[in-house]
């Protein structure tokens, strides 16, 4: 018979967000068990580029969370940064035309008012920052706060640093609730784990975990592809993307959308993103998506035309209809907390999310910080069960 396990909090999902929740909950003095049906970083995290961005976010709650997370990433990097390839390389957003540049600079002005360092650069300065950039760009904006990590390594190191008991290869099949509705743990295919708190950090599958608790959270997958080149000298210095990337991130369209994001890595390969489309959990290769990535990257950096792409991979971003994650306690199921739905920003937003969850678990969370991320905000018709 399987022995019943106990702890203070069960975190479901061993991706970057789950790892951060485990870390900050442990720092708050809680006993944590981290459960995942696969390995650490086996889902969206392992298919990510490792973006830590403030540059693509408009003023509002997500940007505040991104700025908080950027500070926490810098703190984590002082202790672990070499191990997970933390690079405070900065971002460079480029505009091909005068009209695009005017819109970009207006967007950046609003960000500066919210605490972002956004430095306008002209065409000549673009070349100084990125000597191999395509000629003819009108200008851009430099974002020194943007950074990058190797996501699978980062999640693994955060899990290790948390000291949480790790249970991989264990599928959660139910969320345990008393007859009064209070959560008291999870049921897995290898036995129950009892705890007064359960954190749903299951990413794209966060809606399924919510449903096991009898509540609705409309998380949907948005598929994205990344191209990986052969190892190169550092020819791309920053995280470079076109100004229309921000519009793609904010789009509600289910159709294929793509704008180039190009960056070098510490290991040598250049990573090329980013596409977005809602096709369910279909992992099949999309030639239109991959061709769009290649064409967009060559448009930014013509030297890439002569470079071999070694592989491509796909991941699923956990999408919520209003483009904000669900973070915090769920009043529909006392004891259930959500930390999912970050779409393509989960790597960057993970530390701030983990800190908010830890404060909520210990009763220290402040209302204004969590209010925009309320998990029950989608219950417009009064029902809370799918």
Coordinates of C-alpha atoms in Angstrom, one line a residue:
X1 CA 0.0 0.0 0.0
X2 CA 1.3 3.5 -0.9
X3 CA 2.3 5.6 2.1
X4 CA 0.3 8.8 2.4
X5 CA 2.6 11.9 2.3
X6 CA 2.0 15.2 4.1
X7 CA 3.4 18.7 3.8
X8 CA 2.4 22.4 4.1
X9 CA 1.9 22.9 0.4
X10 CA 1.8 20.8 -2.7
X11 CA 2.9 22.6 -5.9
X12 CA 1.6 20.9 -9.1
X13 CA 3.9 21.5 -12.0
X14 CA 7.7 21.5 -12.1
X15 CA 8.3 24.1 -14.7
X16 CA 9.8 27.5 -14.1
X17 CA 6.7 28.9 -12.3
X18 CA 6.3 25.9 -10.1
X19 CA 10.0 25.9 -9.3
X20 CA 9.8 29.6 -8.2
X21 CA 6.6 28.9 -6.2
X22 CA 8.5 26.1 -4.4
X23 CA 11.5 28.3 -3.8
X24 CA 9.7 31.2 -2.2
X25 CA 7.3 29.1 -0.3
X26 CA 10.3 27.2 1.2
X27 CA 12.0 30.6 2.0
X28 CA 8.8 31.5 3.9
X29 CA 9.4 28.4 6.1
X30 CA 6.8 26.1 4.5
X31 CA 7.3 22.4 3.8
X32 CA 6.9 21.9 0.1
X33 CA 6.3 18.9 -2.2
X34 CA 6.6 19.5 -5.9
X35 CA 4.7 17.1 -8.2
X36 CA 4.8 16.6 -12.0
X37 CA 3.7 13.9 -14.3
X38 CA 6.9 14.3 -16.3
X39 CA 10.4 15.6 -15.5
X40 CA 11.4 19.1 -14.3
X41 CA 10.9 21.5 -17.3
X42 CA 9.2 18.8 -19.3
X43 CA 6.4 21.1 -20.6
X44 CA 6.4 24.7 -21.7
X45 CA 9.6 25.7 -19.8
X46 CA 11.7 23.2 -21.7
X47 CA 10.5 24.6 -25.0
X48 CA 11.1 28.2 -24.1
X49 CA 13.7 30.7 -25.2
X50 CA 14.4 32.0 -21.7
X51 CA 13.2 35.5 -22.2
X52 CA 13.2 37.9 -19.2
X53 CA 11.4 40.9 -20.8
X54 CA 10.1 44.2 -19.7
X55 CA 10.3 45.7 -23.2
X56 CA 7.2 44.0 -24.6
X57 CA 4.8 45.0 -21.8
X58 CA 2.5 48.0 -21.6
X59 CA 2.0 49.9 -18.3
X60 CA -0.2 47.9 -16.0
X61 CA -0.2 44.9 -13.7
X62 CA 1.9 42.6 -15.9
X63 CA 4.6 45.2 -16.3
X64 CA 4.7 45.8 -12.6
X65 CA 5.1 42.0 -12.1
X66 CA 7.8 41.9 -14.8
X67 CA 9.8 44.7 -13.1
X68 CA 9.6 43.0 -9.7
X69 CA 10.6 39.7 -11.3
X70 CA 13.6 41.4 -13.1
X71 CA 14.9 42.5 -9.7
X72 CA 14.4 39.1 -8.2
X73 CA 16.1 37.4 -11.2
X74 CA 19.1 39.7 -10.7
X75 CA 19.2 38.6 -7.0
X76 CA 19.0 34.9 -8.0
X77 CA 21.7 35.4 -10.6
X78 CA 24.2 36.7 -8.0
X79 CA 24.0 33.2 -6.4
X80 CA 23.2 30.9 -9.3
X81 CA 23.6 32.9 -12.5
X82 CA 26.6 31.1 -14.0
X83 CA 24.8 27.8 -13.5
X84 CA 21.8 28.8 -15.6
X85 CA 23.4 31.2 -18.1
X86 CA 21.9 34.4 -16.9
X87 CA 22.7 37.2 -19.3
X88 CA 21.7 40.8 -18.7
X89 CA 22.2 41.5 -22.4
X90 CA 19.5 44.0 -22.8
X91 CA 16.9 44.2 -25.6
X92 CA 16.8 46.2 -28.8
X93 CA 13.4 46.8 -30.5
X94 CA 13.8 48.1 -34.1
X95 CA 11.4 49.9 -36.4
X96 CA 11.8 49.7 -40.2
X97 CA 9.9 52.9 -41.0
X98 CA 9.4 56.4 -39.5
X99 CA 5.7 55.6 -38.7
X100 CA 6.7 52.4 -36.9
X101 CA 9.4 54.3 -35.0
X102 CA 7.0 57.0 -33.9
X103 CA 4.6 54.4 -32.5
X104 CA 7.4 52.5 -30.8
X105 CA 8.7 55.7 -29.1
X106 CA 5.2 56.6 -27.9
X107 CA 4.9 53.1 -26.4
X108 CA 8.3 53.5 -24.8
X109 CA 7.4 56.9 -23.3
X110 CA 4.5 55.3 -21.4
X111 CA 6.8 52.5 -20.2
X112 CA 9.3 55.0 -18.8
X113 CA 6.5 56.5 -16.8
X114 CA 6.0 53.1 -15.2
X115 CA 9.6 52.5 -14.3
X116 CA 11.2 51.0 -17.4
X117 CA 14.5 52.1 -18.8
X118 CA 13.8 52.7 -22.5
X119 CA 16.5 54.6 -24.4
X120 CA 15.6 55.9 -27.9
X121 CA 18.3 55.2 -30.5
X122 CA 18.6 56.5 -34.1
X123 CA 19.7 54.5 -37.2
X124 CA 23.4 55.2 -36.6
X125 CA 23.2 54.1 -33.0
X126 CA 21.4 50.9 -34.0
X127 CA 24.5 49.9 -36.0
X128 CA 26.8 50.7 -33.0
X129 CA 24.7 48.4 -30.8
X130 CA 24.2 45.6 -33.5
X131 CA 26.8 45.9 -36.3
X132 CA 25.3 43.0 -38.3
X133 CA 21.8 44.4 -38.3
X134 CA 20.1 45.0 -41.7
X135 CA 20.7 48.5 -43.0
X136 CA 17.8 50.9 -43.6
X137 CA 16.1 50.7 -40.2
X138 CA 14.6 54.0 -39.0
X139 CA 15.6 53.6 -35.4
X140 CA 14.6 51.8 -32.3
X141 CA 14.6 51.6 -28.5
X142 CA 17.2 50.0 -26.2
X143 CA 16.0 48.2 -23.1
X144 CA 18.9 47.5 -20.7
X145 CA 16.6 45.6 -18.3
X146 CA 15.9 42.8 -20.6
X147 CA 17.8 39.6 -19.9
X148 CA 17.9 35.9 -20.7
X149 CA 18.4 32.5 -18.9
X150 CA 18.6 28.9 -20.1
X151 CA 15.2 28.0 -18.8
X152 CA 15.6 24.2 -18.2
X153 CA 18.8 24.8 -16.2
X154 CA 17.2 27.7 -14.3
X155 CA 14.2 25.7 -13.3
X156 CA 16.3 22.8 -12.1
X157 CA 18.5 25.0 -10.0
X158 CA 15.6 26.7 -8.4
X159 CA 14.0 23.3 -7.5
X160 CA 17.3 22.2 -6.0
X161 CA 17.7 25.5 -4.1
X162 CA 14.2 25.2 -2.7
X163 CA 14.9 21.9 -1.0
X164 CA 11.4 20.8 -1.9
X165 CA 10.6 17.1 -2.0
X166 CA 10.4 16.4 -5.7
X167 CA 8.0 13.8 -7.1
X168 CA 8.3 13.4 -10.9
X169 CA 6.5 10.8 -13.0
X170 CA 3.5 11.2 -10.7
X171 CA 0.2 12.3 -12.3
X172 CA -2.3 14.3 -10.3
X173 CA -5.7 12.7 -10.8
X174 CA -7.8 14.6 -8.3
X175 CA -7.8 17.6 -5.9
X176 CA -9.0 16.4 -2.5
X177 CA -11.8 18.5 -0.9
X178 CA -13.8 18.1 2.3
X179 CA -17.6 18.0 2.2
X180 CA -17.5 21.7 2.9
X181 CA -15.3 22.3 -0.2
X182 CA -12.0 23.0 1.5
X183 CA -8.9 21.6 -0.3
X184 CA -6.7 19.2 1.7
X185 CA -4.3 17.8 -0.9
X186 CA -4.1 16.0 -4.1
X187 CA -4.7 12.4 -5.4
X188 CA -2.1 11.0 -7.7
X189 CA -1.6 7.7 -9.5
X190 CA 0.8 6.8 -6.9
X191 CA -1.0 7.8 -3.7
X192 CA -2.4 10.8 -2.0
X193 CA -0.5 13.8 -0.7
X194 CA -2.2 15.7 2.1
X195 CA -1.6 19.4 2.6
X196 CA -3.8 22.5 3.6
X197 CA -2.7 24.3 0.4
X198 CA -2.3 23.2 -3.3
X199 CA -0.7 25.5 -5.9
X200 CA -1.8 25.0 -9.5
X201 CA 1.4 25.8 -11.5
X202 CA 0.6 23.4 -14.3
X203 CA 1.0 25.9 -17.1
X204 CA -0.9 25.1 -20.2
X205 CA -2.6 22.3 -18.3
X206 CA -3.6 24.6 -15.5
X207 CA -7.2 24.5 -16.6
X208 CA -7.3 20.7 -16.2
X209 CA -6.0 20.9 -12.6
X210 CA -8.6 23.6 -11.9
X211 CA -11.3 21.3 -13.2
X212 CA -10.1 18.5 -10.9
X213 CA -11.0 20.9 -8.1
X214 CA -14.4 21.7 -9.6
X215 CA -13.5 25.3 -10.7
X216 CA -13.2 26.9 -14.1
X217 CA -10.0 28.5 -15.4
X218 CA -10.1 28.9 -19.2
X219 CA -6.4 28.2 -20.0
X220 CA -5.8 27.5 -23.7
X221 CA -2.5 26.5 -25.5
X222 CA -0.9 28.8 -28.1
X223 CA 1.7 26.9 -30.1
X224 CA 5.0 28.6 -30.9
X225 CA 8.1 27.4 -32.8
X226 CA 11.7 28.3 -32.2
X227 CA 14.6 27.8 -34.7
X228 CA 18.0 26.9 -33.4
X229 CA 21.1 27.6 -35.6
X230 CA 24.5 26.0 -35.6
X231 CA 26.9 27.5 -32.9
X232 CA 28.3 30.9 -34.0
X233 CA 30.6 33.6 -32.6
X234 CA 28.6 36.2 -30.7
X235 CA 27.3 38.1 -33.7
X236 CA 24.0 39.1 -32.1
X237 CA 24.7 41.1 -28.9
X238 CA 21.2 41.8 -27.6
X239 CA 17.7 40.3 -27.7
X240 CA 16.6 41.9 -31.0
X241 CA 13.0 42.0 -32.3
X242 CA 10.8 44.0 -34.6
X243 CA 8.3 46.5 -33.2
X244 CA 5.3 44.5 -34.4
X245 CA 6.2 41.7 -31.9
X246 CA 4.3 43.6 -29.2
X247 CA 1.1 43.6 -31.2
X248 CA 1.5 39.8 -31.8
X249 CA 1.8 39.1 -28.1
X250 CA -1.4 41.1 -27.4
X251 CA -3.4 39.6 -30.3
X252 CA -6.4 37.5 -29.7
X253 CA -6.2 35.9 -33.1
X254 CA -6.2 32.1 -33.3
X255 CA -4.4 32.3 -36.7
X256 CA -0.7 32.1 -37.2
X257 CA 1.1 35.3 -36.3
X258 CA 4.8 35.8 -36.3
X259 CA 7.4 38.5 -35.9
X260 CA 11.2 37.9 -35.6
X261 CA 13.0 37.7 -32.3
X262 CA 16.7 36.9 -32.7
X263 CA 19.3 36.4 -29.9
X264 CA 22.6 34.8 -29.4
X265 CA 23.2 32.4 -26.5
X266 CA 26.2 31.7 -24.2
X267 CA 26.5 28.2 -25.9
X268 CA 26.8 29.7 -29.4
X269 CA 23.6 28.9 -31.3
X270 CA 21.2 31.7 -32.3
X271 CA 17.6 31.3 -31.2
X272 CA 15.0 32.6 -33.6
X273 CA 11.3 33.1 -32.6
X274 CA 8.5 33.8 -32.3
X275 CA 5.2 32.4 -33.8
X276 CA 1.8 32.2 -32.1
X277 CA -1.2 30.2 -33.2
X278 CA -4.1 28.4 -31.4
X279 CA -4.2 24.8 -32.8
X280 CA -4.9 22.9 -29.5
X281 CA -2.1 20.5 -28.5
X282 CA -1.0 19.7 -32.1
X283 CA 2.8 19.4 -32.0
X284 CA 3.2 18.7 -35.7
X285 CA 5.7 20.7 -37.7
X286 CA 4.3 23.8 -39.5
X287 CA 6.3 24.7 -42.5
X288 CA 4.6 28.1 -42.9
X289 CA 5.5 28.9 -39.3
X290 CA 9.1 27.9 -39.7
X291 CA 9.5 29.6 -43.0
X292 CA 8.1 32.8 -41.5
X293 CA 10.7 32.6 -38.7
X294 CA 13.6 32.1 -41.1
X295 CA 12.5 34.9 -43.4
X296 CA 11.9 37.4 -40.5
X297 CA 15.3 36.6 -39.0
X298 CA 17.1 37.1 -42.3
X299 CA 15.3 40.4 -42.6
X300 CA 16.8 41.6 -39.4
X301 CA 20.2 39.9 -39.8
X302 CA 21.1 39.2 -43.4
X303 CA 24.2 37.1 -42.4
X304 CA 21.8 34.4 -41.2
X305 CA 21.0 33.5 -44.8
X306 CA 24.3 31.7 -44.9
X307 CA 23.8 29.9 -41.5
X308 CA 22.4 26.4 -41.0
X309 CA 19.4 25.8 -38.8
X310 CA 20.1 22.6 -36.9
X311 CA 16.6 22.0 -35.4
X312 CA 13.3 23.5 -34.6
X313 CA 11.0 22.8 -31.6
X314 CA 7.5 23.7 -30.5
X315 CA 6.0 24.6 -27.2
X316 CA 2.6 25.6 -25.9
X317 CA 2.1 29.0 -24.2
X318 CA -0.6 28.9 -21.5
X319 CA -3.0 31.6 -22.8
X320 CA -5.8 33.2 -20.8
X321 CA -8.4 35.5 -22.6
X322 CA -7.3 38.8 -21.1
X323 CA -3.5 38.0 -21.4
X324 CA -3.0 38.1 -17.7
X325 CA -2.0 35.1 -15.5
X326 CA -4.1 33.7 -12.7
X327 CA -2.2 34.2 -9.5
X328 CA -3.4 33.8 -5.9
X329 CA -6.1 32.1 -3.8
X330 CA -9.2 30.7 -5.4
X331 CA -12.3 31.6 -3.2
X332 CA -14.3 28.9 -5.0
X333 CA -12.1 26.2 -3.5
X334 CA -10.5 27.4 -0.2
X335 CA -6.9 26.1 0.0
X336 CA -6.4 26.2 -3.8
X337 CA -4.0 28.7 -5.3
X338 CA -3.3 29.3 -8.9
X339 CA 0.0 30.3 -10.6
X340 CA -0.6 29.7 -14.3
X341 CA -1.7 31.3 -17.6
X342 CA 1.4 33.4 -18.1
X343 CA 1.4 32.8 -21.9
X344 CA 4.9 33.4 -23.3
X345 CA 6.1 35.4 -20.3
X346 CA 6.2 32.7 -17.6
X347 CA 10.0 32.4 -17.5
X348 CA 10.4 36.1 -16.9
X349 CA 7.4 36.5 -14.5
X350 CA 8.2 33.4 -12.4
X351 CA 10.1 34.9 -9.5
X352 CA 7.5 37.6 -8.9
X353 CA 4.7 35.0 -9.2
X354 CA 6.5 32.8 -6.7
X355 CA 6.9 35.6 -4.2
X356 CA 3.2 36.6 -4.5
X357 CA 2.2 33.0 -4.0
X358 CA 4.4 32.6 -0.9
X359 CA 2.9 35.8 0.6
X360 CA -0.6 34.6 -0.1
X361 CA 0.2 31.2 1.5
X362 CA 1.4 32.9 4.6
X363 CA -1.3 35.6 4.7
X364 CA 1.0 38.5 3.8
X365 CA -0.2 39.2 0.3
X366 CA -1.7 42.7 -0.3
X367 CA -4.9 43.0 -2.2
X368 CA -3.9 45.5 -4.9
X369 CA -1.0 43.2 -6.0
X370 CA -3.2 40.2 -6.5
X371 CA -6.5 41.8 -7.6
X372 CA -5.8 42.0 -11.3
X373 CA -4.8 38.3 -11.4
X374 CA -7.9 36.9 -9.5
X375 CA -8.5 33.4 -10.8
X376 CA -12.3 33.7 -10.5
X377 CA -12.5 36.8 -12.7
X378 CA -13.7 34.7 -15.7
X379 CA -16.9 33.6 -13.9
X380 CA -19.1 36.2 -15.6
X381 CA -22.2 34.0 -15.5
X382 CA -22.0 33.0 -11.9
X383 CA -21.1 29.3 -12.5
X384 CA -17.8 28.0 -11.3
X385 CA -17.8 24.5 -12.8
X386 CA -17.1 23.5 -16.4

